[in-house]
Amino acid sequence: MRERFLIVLVAGVAAVVGCGGGPSAASPTPATTTSVTPDPTAAATRSASGDWTRFGYDAQRTGVAPSGPSASAVAGLSARTVDLPGTVDSSPILVGGTLVVTTTYGITLGLDPASGAQKWRFTPGSYSSLKGSSQITTASPVADPSRRFVFAASADGRIHKLRVADGSEVTSGPWPVSVTRDATHEKLASALNLDGRYVLATTGGYIGDAPPYQGKVVAIDRLSGRLAHVWNSLCSGRRRIITPSSCGASDSAIWGRGGAVVAAGTHRIYVATGNGPFDGRQDWGDSVLELTRAAGGLRRHYTPVTQSALSDADADLGSASPALVPSGRPAYVLQGGKDGRLRLLSLKSSLHAPGPRLGGEVQVLPQPGGQNVVSAPLVLGREVVVATGGGTAAYTLRGGRLHARWSSSAPGTSPVMAGGLLYVYDPTGALNVYRPAGGTLVKRFGGLPAGHWNSPIVARGRVYVPTGDANQHATSGKLVILG
């Protein structure tokens, strides 16, 4: 596009995940993989052009793909609905000739991107004991740079390394890797990310806020499966995976859709935490945190002066992941939350060295409709669009401030942009396609199944829209393919 945009479209939806316990998992049993039409070389040999390898498209979670259908092509798209053995309350990825999705109980599927036909199916060993329970995952998978493997989460707190060709699991060394000592309390809610040789995962809790749990960032060596670093947002001096009950503090979930956001160039990690204690030393509840590469340590933090009140009111600052503004070398962080306020932070002045200092935001705006922000941002240039369940509003970032541009009453989940068009899934059952400069509606695809946190991707001329709500604990679901 000739115009430069920074678009942040974040949606409030009716059911907001907090943190609560689920049933205890049975002892691990072997995973199974069903390969329907194996193709052992396709993933490694096909061109990467047009792939969508992770939630938000890139490690910085910009949500922006360089190519996509034209407006006239979008108008001619038709919908195909595919039945799935579970709910995909996240986003798909596309790796070569395979569309990969993970369901809420950890079944990961490789699908034909044109028809949606199943190519292979990986079922974790914990599936039979957890299906239908409240112990779930809403983490999107991420692809290895080689395109030979994908990394996927399961509801038992494990990260699996799967072969794209046939879905078979790598079990050498530490794989699969457990990122929690209590999967009944610590949830893999956020999308997985990847930076260089590291797979990044974050943990939170389940709906209901049942202790004990701690938000953490885990960096896994994608080649060996060994843990490189663990950074706990409570009891942060302990640099390993801890038993949640062994820490005197609980909560501080890292549960925003984008999970660990990685700044291009610096490789610094940005996360936002939810309700929990804060002391500026070991406990970092309701804060925006800047970590070193691979979560080796804490560099700086932003914590609002209202931190204690936010924690008491269940008004998580970290209901959304931080948005880095602009792409490449960010100058600002945009942070939505559950308190109806959108905060613009300066990387020069708003983030402070570890310590008890509070405040420092450069601008605070009301979120559209006063709704919670529970979706991931989309970032391109210096234009900003924020959407909640109460509406959508566009701004321009100019002079260190956000200025109103356009608004709409339409809600949405985590948006994406492809080929200069903006795609927003309305969880009441529609997909809206906009021209982002003025918010003009190009096409509304109505009559889709309802959803929750699901977000689309646009790849190789098609749009993929997962649907359904993880909190309904269903073992079936639907994916819509527009092509």
CSV table of C-alpha atoms in Angstrom, one decimal, residues 12 17-18 77 208 260 268 319 362 398 413 421 428 443 445 447 453:
chain,number,residue,atom,x,y,z
A,12,GLY,CA,-14.3,-7.3,23.4
A,17,VAL,CA,-11.3,-15.9,30.1
A,18,GLY,CA,-9.9,-15.3,33.6
A,77,LEU,CA,-15.5,-15.4,-2.8
A,208,GLY,CA,-12.7,-18.3,37.6
A,260,ALA,CA,5.0,-13.0,23.8
A,268,ARG,CA,13.2,-7.9,23.0
A,319,SER,CA,-6.2,-8.8,28.8
A,362,VAL,CA,1.7,9.6,27.6
A,398,ARG,CA,0.8,12.0,15.1
A,413,THR,CA,-11.8,-10.2,17.1
A,421,LEU,CA,-7.7,-4.9,2.9
A,428,THR,CA,-21.8,-13.0,16.4
A,443,LYS,CA,-18.0,-7.1,1.7
A,445,PHE,CA,-20.0,-12.4,4.8
A,447,GLY,CA,-24.5,-16.3,8.3
A,453,TRP,CA,-11.5,-15.4,20.2
